[in-house]
CSV table of C-alpha atoms in Angstrom, one decimal:
chain,number,residue,atom,x,y,z
A,1,UNK,CA,0.0,0.0,0.0
A,2,UNK,CA,1.4,3.4,-0.9
A,3,UNK,CA,2.3,5.8,1.8
A,4,UNK,CA,1.9,9.6,1.1
A,5,UNK,CA,4.3,11.4,3.2
A,6,UNK,CA,5.1,15.0,4.1
A,7,UNK,CA,6.6,14.5,7.5
A,8,UNK,CA,8.2,11.3,8.5
A,9,UNK,CA,9.8,12.6,11.7
A,10,UNK,CA,9.2,10.8,14.9
A,11,UNK,CA,7.0,8.0,13.4
A,12,UNK,CA,9.2,6.0,11.0
A,13,UNK,CA,11.9,4.5,13.3
A,14,UNK,CA,15.5,5.0,12.2
A,15,UNK,CA,17.8,2.2,11.1
A,16,UNK,CA,20.1,2.1,14.1
A,17,UNK,CA,23.1,0.0,15.2
A,18,UNK,CA,20.8,-1.6,17.8
A,19,UNK,CA,18.2,-2.4,15.2
A,20,UNK,CA,20.6,-3.6,12.5
A,21,UNK,CA,20.5,-7.2,13.6
A,22,UNK,CA,16.7,-7.4,13.0
A,23,UNK,CA,17.1,-6.0,9.5
A,24,UNK,CA,19.9,-8.4,8.7
A,25,UNK,CA,17.8,-11.2,9.9
A,26,UNK,CA,15.0,-10.3,7.5
A,27,UNK,CA,12.7,-8.3,9.7
A,28,UNK,CA,10.7,-5.6,7.9
A,29,UNK,CA,10.8,-2.0,9.1
A,30,UNK,CA,8.0,-0.1,7.4
A,31,UNK,CA,6.8,3.4,7.4
A,32,UNK,CA,3.4,4.6,8.5
A,33,UNK,CA,1.0,7.1,6.9
A,34,UNK,CA,2.3,10.6,7.7
A,35,UNK,CA,0.8,14.0,7.7
A,36,UNK,CA,-1.3,13.9,4.5
A,37,UNK,CA,-1.5,16.2,1.5
A,38,UNK,CA,-5.1,17.0,2.3
A,39,UNK,CA,-3.7,19.6,4.7
A,40,UNK,CA,-2.1,21.4,1.9
A,41,UNK,CA,-5.1,21.0,-0.5
A,42,UNK,CA,-7.4,22.4,2.1
A,43,UNK,CA,-5.5,25.7,1.6
A,44,UNK,CA,-6.1,25.5,-2.1
A,45,UNK,CA,-2.5,24.6,-3.0
A,46,UNK,CA,-1.5,21.8,-5.3
A,47,UNK,CA,1.3,19.5,-4.2
A,48,UNK,CA,4.1,18.0,-6.3
A,49,UNK,CA,4.3,14.2,-6.1
A,50,UNK,CA,7.6,12.3,-6.1
A,51,UNK,CA,7.8,8.5,-6.2
A,52,UNK,CA,10.1,6.5,-4.0
A,53,UNK,CA,10.8,2.8,-4.6
A,54,UNK,CA,12.5,0.9,-1.8
A,55,UNK,CA,13.6,-2.6,-1.0
A,56,UNK,CA,11.5,-2.8,2.2
A,57,UNK,CA,11.1,-6.6,1.8
A,58,UNK,CA,13.1,-9.2,0.0
A,59,UNK,CA,16.8,-9.7,-0.4
A,60,UNK,CA,17.5,-6.0,-0.3
A,61,UNK,CA,15.6,-5.2,2.8
A,62,UNK,CA,18.7,-4.2,4.7
A,63,UNK,CA,18.7,-0.9,2.7
A,64,UNK,CA,15.1,0.0,2.1
A,65,UNK,CA,14.1,1.7,5.4
A,66,UNK,CA,17.3,3.8,5.5
A,67,UNK,CA,16.9,5.0,1.9
A,68,UNK,CA,13.3,5.9,2.5
A,69,UNK,CA,14.4,7.9,5.5
A,70,UNK,CA,17.0,9.8,3.4
A,71,UNK,CA,14.4,10.7,0.8
A,72,UNK,CA,12.0,11.7,3.5
A,73,UNK,CA,14.6,14.0,5.0
A,74,UNK,CA,15.3,15.7,1.7
A,75,UNK,CA,11.5,16.2,1.0
A,76,UNK,CA,11.0,17.7,4.5
A,77,UNK,CA,13.9,20.1,4.2
A,78,UNK,CA,12.8,21.3,0.8
A,79,UNK,CA,9.3,21.8,2.1
A,80,UNK,CA,10.5,23.7,5.1
A,81,UNK,CA,12.5,26.0,2.8
A,82,UNK,CA,9.4,26.9,0.7
A,83,UNK,CA,9.0,23.8,-1.5
A,84,UNK,CA,9.6,23.8,-5.3
A,85,UNK,CA,8.2,26.6,-7.4
A,86,UNK,CA,6.2,27.6,-4.3
A,87,UNK,CA,4.6,24.2,-4.0
A,88,UNK,CA,5.1,21.6,-1.4
A,89,UNK,CA,6.4,18.1,-2.1
A,90,UNK,CA,4.7,14.8,-1.3
A,91,UNK,CA,6.6,11.6,-1.3
A,92,UNK,CA,4.7,8.5,-2.3
A,93,UNK,CA,6.6,5.4,-1.1
A,94,UNK,CA,6.3,1.9,-2.5
A,95,UNK,CA,7.9,-1.4,-1.5
A,96,UNK,CA,9.3,-3.0,-4.6
A,97,UNK,CA,10.0,-6.2,-2.7
A,98,UNK,CA,13.4,-6.4,-4.4
A,99,UNK,CA,11.5,-7.8,-7.4
A,100,UNK,CA,11.7,-7.0,-11.1
A,101,UNK,CA,8.0,-7.8,-11.5
A,102,UNK,CA,6.8,-5.9,-8.5
A,103,UNK,CA,8.9,-2.8,-9.3
A,104,UNK,CA,7.3,-2.5,-12.7
A,105,UNK,CA,3.8,-2.8,-11.2
A,106,UNK,CA,4.6,-0.2,-8.5
A,107,UNK,CA,6.4,2.1,-10.8
A,108,UNK,CA,3.6,2.1,-13.3
A,109,UNK,CA,1.1,2.8,-10.6
A,110,UNK,CA,3.3,5.8,-9.4
A,111,UNK,CA,3.3,7.3,-12.9
A,112,UNK,CA,-0.2,6.5,-14.2
A,113,UNK,CA,-2.3,6.7,-11.1
A,114,UNK,CA,-0.3,9.0,-8.8
A,115,UNK,CA,1.2,11.3,-11.4
A,116,UNK,CA,4.7,11.6,-9.9
A,117,UNK,CA,7.1,14.0,-11.6
A,118,UNK,CA,10.1,11.8,-10.9
A,119,UNK,CA,11.1,8.5,-9.3
A,120,UNK,CA,13.9,7.7,-6.9
A,121,UNK,CA,15.4,4.6,-5.3
A,122,UNK,CA,16.4,0.9,-5.6
A,123,UNK,CA,19.7,-0.9,-5.0
A,124,UNK,CA,19.7,-4.2,-7.0
A,125,UNK,CA,20.8,-3.7,-10.6
A,126,UNK,CA,18.2,-6.2,-11.9
A,127,UNK,CA,15.4,-4.2,-10.2
A,128,UNK,CA,16.8,-0.9,-11.4
A,129,UNK,CA,17.1,-2.1,-15.0
A,130,UNK,CA,13.4,-3.3,-15.0
A,131,UNK,CA,12.2,0.1,-13.7
A,132,UNK,CA,14.4,2.1,-16.1
A,133,UNK,CA,13.4,0.3,-19.2
A,134,UNK,CA,9.7,-0.6,-18.5
A,135,UNK,CA,8.6,2.5,-16.6
A,136,UNK,CA,11.0,5.5,-16.8
A,137,UNK,CA,11.8,5.0,-20.5
A,138,UNK,CA,8.3,3.8,-21.5
A,139,UNK,CA,6.4,6.6,-19.8
A,140,UNK,CA,9.1,9.3,-20.1
A,141,UNK,CA,9.5,10.1,-16.4
A,142,UNK,CA,12.9,10.8,-14.9
A,143,UNK,CA,14.3,8.1,-12.6
A,144,UNK,CA,17.3,8.9,-10.3
A,145,UNK,CA,19.3,5.9,-9.3
A,146,UNK,CA,21.5,6.6,-6.2
A,147,UNK,CA,23.4,3.3,-6.0
A,148,UNK,CA,26.8,2.4,-7.4
A,149,UNK,CA,26.4,0.0,-10.3
A,150,UNK,CA,28.1,-1.7,-13.2
A,151,UNK,CA,27.3,0.9,-15.9
A,152,UNK,CA,26.1,0.5,-19.5
A,153,UNK,CA,23.1,-1.8,-18.7
A,154,UNK,CA,20.8,1.2,-18.2
A,155,UNK,CA,21.1,4.2,-20.4
A,156,UNK,CA,18.7,6.8,-21.7
A,157,UNK,CA,17.2,10.2,-21.5
A,158,UNK,CA,15.1,9.5,-18.4
A,159,UNK,CA,17.7,7.5,-16.4
A,160,UNK,CA,19.9,9.6,-14.2
A,161,UNK,CA,22.9,7.8,-12.6
A,162,UNK,CA,23.6,9.2,-9.2
A,163,UNK,CA,25.8,6.3,-8.0
A,164,UNK,CA,29.4,5.5,-8.9
A,165,UNK,CA,30.2,3.3,-11.8
A,166,UNK,CA,33.3,1.1,-12.2
A,167,UNK,CA,35.9,3.7,-13.3
A,168,UNK,CA,34.9,5.9,-10.3
A,169,UNK,CA,35.1,3.1,-7.7
A,170,UNK,CA,37.8,0.9,-9.1
A,171,UNK,CA,40.3,2.8,-11.1
A,172,UNK,CA,42.0,4.1,-8.0
A,173,UNK,CA,41.1,1.3,-5.6
A,174,UNK,CA,42.6,-1.7,-7.4
A,175,UNK,CA,46.1,-0.2,-7.8
A,176,UNK,CA,46.0,0.9,-4.2
A,177,UNK,CA,45.1,-2.6,-3.0
A,178,UNK,CA,47.8,-4.1,-5.3
A,179,UNK,CA,50.4,-1.9,-3.8
A,180,UNK,CA,49.4,-2.5,-0.2
A,181,UNK,CA,48.6,-6.2,-0.3
A,182,UNK,CA,49.9,-7.8,-3.5
A,183,UNK,CA,48.9,-8.5,-7.1
A,184,UNK,CA,46.6,-11.6,-6.8
A,185,UNK,CA,42.8,-11.2,-6.4
A,186,UNK,CA,39.9,-13.7,-6.0
A,187,UNK,CA,36.4,-12.4,-6.7
A,188,UNK,CA,33.1,-14.0,-5.9
A,189,UNK,CA,29.8,-12.4,-6.9
A,190,UNK,CA,26.1,-13.2,-7.2
A,191,UNK,CA,25.1,-14.2,-10.7
A,192,UNK,CA,23.7,-11.0,-12.2
A,193,UNK,CA,24.8,-7.8,-13.9
A,194,UNK,CA,26.6,-5.8,-11.2
A,195,UNK,CA,29.0,-8.6,-10.1
A,196,UNK,CA,29.6,-9.9,-13.7
A,197,UNK,CA,30.5,-6.6,-15.2
A,198,UNK,CA,32.4,-5.3,-12.2
A,199,UNK,CA,34.6,-8.5,-11.9
A,200,UNK,CA,35.3,-8.3,-15.6
A,201,UNK,CA,36.4,-4.7,-15.1
A,202,UNK,CA,38.6,-5.7,-12.2
A,203,UNK,CA,40.2,-8.4,-14.3
A,204,UNK,CA,41.1,-5.8,-17.0
A,205,UNK,CA,42.6,-3.4,-14.4
A,206,UNK,CA,44.7,-6.2,-12.9
A,207,UNK,CA,46.1,-7.1,-16.3
A,208,UNK,CA,46.8,-3.4,-17.0
A,209,UNK,CA,48.7,-3.0,-13.7
A,210,UNK,CA,50.5,-6.4,-13.7
A,211,UNK,CA,48.2,-8.2,-11.3
A,212,UNK,CA,46.2,-11.4,-11.7
A,213,UNK,CA,42.7,-12.6,-11.0
A,214,UNK,CA,43.5,-16.1,-9.6
A,215,UNK,CA,39.8,-17.0,-9.3
A,216,UNK,CA,36.3,-15.9,-9.9
A,217,UNK,CA,33.0,-17.5,-9.1
A,218,UNK,CA,29.3,-16.6,-9.5
A,219,UNK,CA,26.7,-17.9,-7.1
A,220,UNK,CA,22.9,-17.8,-6.8
A,221,UNK,CA,21.2,-15.2,-4.6
A,222,UNK,CA,20.1,-17.8,-2.1
A,223,UNK,CA,23.7,-19.2,-1.5
A,224,UNK,CA,24.0,-20.0,2.2
A,225,UNK,CA,26.8,-22.6,2.5
A,226,UNK,CA,30.0,-20.9,1.5
A,227,UNK,CA,32.4,-23.6,2.7
A,228,UNK,CA,33.4,-25.1,-0.7
A,229,UNK,CA,33.9,-21.7,-2.2
A,230,UNK,CA,36.0,-20.6,0.8
A,231,UNK,CA,38.1,-23.8,0.5
A,232,UNK,CA,38.8,-22.9,-3.2
A,233,UNK,CA,39.7,-19.3,-2.2
A,234,UNK,CA,42.1,-20.6,0.5
A,235,UNK,CA,43.7,-23.0,-2.0
A,236,UNK,CA,44.3,-20.1,-4.5
A,237,UNK,CA,46.1,-18.0,-1.7
A,238,UNK,CA,45.1,-14.6,-3.1
A,239,UNK,CA,46.4,-11.4,-1.6
A,240,UNK,CA,42.9,-9.9,-1.7
A,241,UNK,CA,39.5,-11.4,-1.5
A,242,UNK,CA,37.0,-9.0,-3.2
A,243,UNK,CA,33.3,-10.1,-2.9
A,244,UNK,CA,30.4,-8.7,-4.9
A,245,UNK,CA,27.6,-10.1,-2.8
A,246,UNK,CA,24.6,-8.1,-1.9
A,247,UNK,CA,22.1,-8.2,1.0
A,248,UNK,CA,22.5,-10.6,3.9
A,249,UNK,CA,24.6,-12.9,1.8
A,250,UNK,CA,27.7,-10.8,2.3
A,251,UNK,CA,27.4,-11.1,6.1
A,252,UNK,CA,27.1,-14.9,6.0
A,253,UNK,CA,29.9,-15.3,3.5
A,254,UNK,CA,32.4,-13.1,5.4
A,255,UNK,CA,31.6,-14.7,8.7
A,256,UNK,CA,32.1,-18.1,7.3
A,257,UNK,CA,35.2,-16.8,5.6
A,258,UNK,CA,36.8,-15.7,8.8
A,259,UNK,CA,35.8,-18.9,10.6
A,260,UNK,CA,38.2,-20.7,8.2
A,261,UNK,CA,41.1,-18.3,9.0
A,262,UNK,CA,42.8,-16.4,6.3
A,263,UNK,CA,46.0,-14.9,7.7
A,264,UNK,CA,47.6,-12.8,5.0
A,265,UNK,CA,44.6,-12.3,2.8
A,266,UNK,CA,42.9,-8.9,2.9
A,267,UNK,CA,39.2,-8.3,2.4
A,268,UNK,CA,38.1,-5.3,0.2
A,269,UNK,CA,34.8,-4.4,-1.2
A,270,UNK,CA,32.8,-1.5,-2.7
A,271,UNK,CA,29.9,-2.7,-0.6
A,272,UNK,CA,31.5,-2.4,2.8
A,273,UNK,CA,29.9,0.6,4.6
A,274,UNK,CA,28.0,1.8,7.7
A,275,UNK,CA,25.1,-0.6,7.0
A,276,UNK,CA,27.3,-3.7,7.1
A,277,UNK,CA,30.1,-3.0,9.6
A,278,UNK,CA,27.9,-3.4,12.7
A,279,UNK,CA,27.1,-7.0,11.8
A,280,UNK,CA,30.8,-8.0,12.3
A,281,UNK,CA,32.7,-8.5,15.5
A,282,UNK,CA,35.5,-5.9,16.1
A,283,UNK,CA,38.2,-8.4,15.4
A,284,UNK,CA,36.6,-9.4,12.0
A,285,UNK,CA,35.8,-5.9,10.7
A,286,UNK,CA,39.2,-4.3,11.6
A,287,UNK,CA,41.3,-3.9,8.5
A,288,UNK,CA,38.6,-4.3,5.8
A,289,UNK,CA,39.0,-1.8,3.0
A,290,UNK,CA,36.3,0.0,0.9
A,291,UNK,CA,36.0,2.4,-1.9
A,292,UNK,CA,32.9,4.7,-1.6
A,293,UNK,CA,31.7,8.1,-2.5
A,294,UNK,CA,30.4,9.0,1.0
A,295,UNK,CA,31.0,8.1,4.7
A,296,UNK,CA,29.2,9.6,7.7
A,297,UNK,CA,32.6,10.6,9.1
A,298,UNK,CA,33.4,13.0,6.3
A,299,UNK,CA,34.7,16.2,8.0
A,300,UNK,CA,33.0,19.1,6.2
A,301,UNK,CA,30.2,21.5,7.3
A,302,UNK,CA,27.6,20.3,4.8
A,303,UNK,CA,28.0,16.6,5.9
A,304,UNK,CA,28.0,17.5,9.6
A,305,UNK,CA,24.7,19.4,9.1
A,306,UNK,CA,23.3,16.5,7.1
A,307,UNK,CA,24.3,13.8,9.7
A,308,UNK,CA,23.0,16.0,12.5
A,309,UNK,CA,19.6,16.5,10.8
A,310,UNK,CA,19.4,12.8,10.0
A,311,UNK,CA,20.1,11.8,13.7
A,312,UNK,CA,17.8,14.4,15.0
A,313,UNK,CA,14.9,13.1,12.9
A,314,UNK,CA,15.5,9.3,13.2
A,315,UNK,CA,17.5,8.9,16.5
A,316,UNK,CA,20.9,9.6,17.9
A,317,UNK,CA,22.4,6.2,16.7
A,318,UNK,CA,20.6,6.1,13.3
A,319,UNK,CA,23.0,5.2,10.5
A,320,UNK,CA,23.1,5.7,6.7
A,321,UNK,CA,25.4,5.0,3.9
A,322,UNK,CA,26.4,6.3,0.4
A,323,UNK,CA,23.3,4.9,-1.2
A,324,UNK,CA,21.2,7.0,1.3
A,325,UNK,CA,23.3,10.1,0.8
A,326,UNK,CA,23.0,9.5,-3.0
A,327,UNK,CA,19.2,9.4,-2.7
A,328,UNK,CA,19.2,12.6,-0.6
A,329,UNK,CA,21.3,14.3,-3.2
A,330,UNK,CA,19.1,13.1,-6.0
A,331,UNK,CA,16.0,14.9,-4.7
A,332,UNK,CA,18.0,18.1,-4.4
A,333,UNK,CA,19.4,17.7,-7.9
A,334,UNK,CA,15.9,17.2,-9.3
A,335,UNK,CA,14.8,20.4,-7.4
A,336,UNK,CA,17.7,22.4,-9.0
A,337,UNK,CA,16.7,21.1,-12.4
A,338,UNK,CA,13.1,22.2,-12.0
A,339,UNK,CA,14.2,25.6,-10.8
A,340,UNK,CA,16.7,25.9,-13.7
A,341,UNK,CA,14.0,25.0,-16.2
A,342,UNK,CA,11.5,27.4,-14.5
A,343,UNK,CA,8.9,24.7,-15.1
A,344,UNK,CA,7.6,21.4,-13.8
A,345,UNK,CA,7.3,20.2,-17.4
A,346,UNK,CA,9.2,16.9,-17.4
A,347,UNK,CA,11.0,17.4,-20.7
A,348,UNK,CA,12.2,20.8,-19.7
A,349,UNK,CA,13.4,19.4,-16.3
A,350,UNK,CA,15.4,16.6,-18.0
A,351,UNK,CA,16.9,19.1,-20.5
A,352,UNK,CA,18.0,21.3,-17.5
A,353,UNK,CA,19.9,18.5,-15.8
A,354,UNK,CA,23.1,19.0,-17.7
A,355,UNK,CA,25.7,21.1,-16.0
A,356,UNK,CA,23.9,21.2,-12.6
A,357,UNK,CA,26.2,21.3,-9.6
A,358,UNK,CA,25.1,20.5,-6.0
A,359,UNK,CA,27.1,21.0,-2.8
A,360,UNK,CA,26.3,17.5,-1.4
A,361,UNK,CA,27.4,16.0,1.9
A,362,UNK,CA,30.1,14.1,0.0
A,363,UNK,CA,31.3,17.4,-1.6
A,364,UNK,CA,30.3,19.1,-4.9
A,365,UNK,CA,28.8,16.8,-7.5
A,366,UNK,CA,27.6,17.6,-11.0
A,367,UNK,CA,25.6,16.1,-13.8
A,368,UNK,CA,27.0,15.5,-17.3
A,369,UNK,CA,24.3,16.5,-19.7
A,370,UNK,CA,25.6,14.1,-22.4
A,371,UNK,CA,25.1,11.0,-20.3
A,372,UNK,CA,23.0,12.1,-17.3
A,373,UNK,CA,25.7,10.6,-15.1
A,374,UNK,CA,27.0,12.3,-11.9
A,375,UNK,CA,30.6,13.2,-11.3
A,376,UNK,CA,31.1,12.0,-7.7
A,377,UNK,CA,33.7,12.0,-5.0
A,378,UNK,CA,35.7,8.9,-4.4
A,379,UNK,CA,37.5,7.9,-1.2
A,380,UNK,CA,39.3,4.8,0.1
A,381,UNK,CA,38.9,3.9,3.7
A,382,UNK,CA,39.9,1.3,6.2
A,383,UNK,CA,37.4,-0.1,8.8
A,384,UNK,CA,38.5,0.3,12.4
A,385,UNK,CA,37.7,-2.2,15.2
A,386,UNK,CA,35.2,0.3,16.7
A,387,UNK,CA,33.2,0.2,13.5
A,388,UNK,CA,34.3,3.6,12.2
A,389,UNK,CA,36.3,4.4,9.1
A,390,UNK,CA,39.7,5.8,8.6
A,391,UNK,CA,39.9,7.7,5.3
A,392,UNK,CA,43.2,6.8,3.6
A,393,UNK,CA,42.8,8.5,0.2
A,394,UNK,CA,40.5,11.2,-1.1
A,395,UNK,CA,40.5,11.6,-4.9
A,396,UNK,CA,38.0,14.4,-5.0
A,397,UNK,CA,35.4,14.6,-7.7
A,398,UNK,CA,35.7,11.9,-10.4
A,399,UNK,CA,33.9,12.1,-13.7
A,400,UNK,CA,32.0,9.0,-14.9
A,401,UNK,CA,33.4,7.3,-18.0
A,402,UNK,CA,30.6,5.9,-19.9
A,403,UNK,CA,29.4,5.3,-23.5
A,404,UNK,CA,25.8,6.2,-22.4
A,405,UNK,CA,24.3,9.0,-24.5
A,406,UNK,CA,21.0,10.6,-23.7
């Protein structure tokens, strides 16, 4: 059931460190119906509807509640600042169930019944691709995707990439890991677009820099027993184990991995962030490495204000990650495009995206009008035993290298 939201504060519970275990175990944290748009309509004003699609259930449920919260915060802040074109925003939230079929149904409903001006959300590449092709492209409604992804598999005028693609996440990261740990890598990923394309990209980078992919494997989404795979990794003796495993599977894999004992083999991932680290004991998470566009610990005034507002709204120990920050940024970028266009007309809004810059919590980001891909910041960090991150390298704003043309 859709939830029309203006004010999510105090009702939708935050995704906190204490509540993480329930999410990782598959429990659902849902929102409730918030202060409704009828309050605005009673004053004779017309609201602007935005659609949010979130993995509230299914394999991606670890992320859905937090991403819904980040979009809700952006909507609330924009409304408090006067709205867009003098009108208030309404967020209509849908659970896509981490399903390609469901997301097309829910996305179609958002466009045809609710009349949303833009759509936001999703983590899994398969679900994203279904929405981009079958809803955004079909009905010509802009869709902002805030998650890092494999690139190329979704392109088009109405698809806006707000997450890092391989050149942004890996061009710096792989040489760094090779220099620090050694040239031999072993990659394991779930059998779909993101791991397949990303691992192929890593293999190319390793060859370019004199390294070697000593093993790669693809597994089903419901993989639960990792013992045979771990034995093969152990036998290959890589310097770096680099998993591309989403959802709760990563937690199970790495916990079993550490049970076997891998002295001398480092763990690195683009997926290791604030949402995953609390699931591991201090002795396990210490020393993991990640490449991301955003961390809550970034020391700049915009991020400090963002984190403070998020914690004030959802609880002192509420946590978020770069997908949530990317979603928050996406709503603000859409707002800037509307204001630049001077119109809520969708075609004019999409035309206005090119060249837009936004001072995001991660730092300034900008949209390339030729591809509708965001130039994003990129950092390499090491996980501490206390669950925090030590930033080792900050490469500033990095442009997306893509063949996508809008």
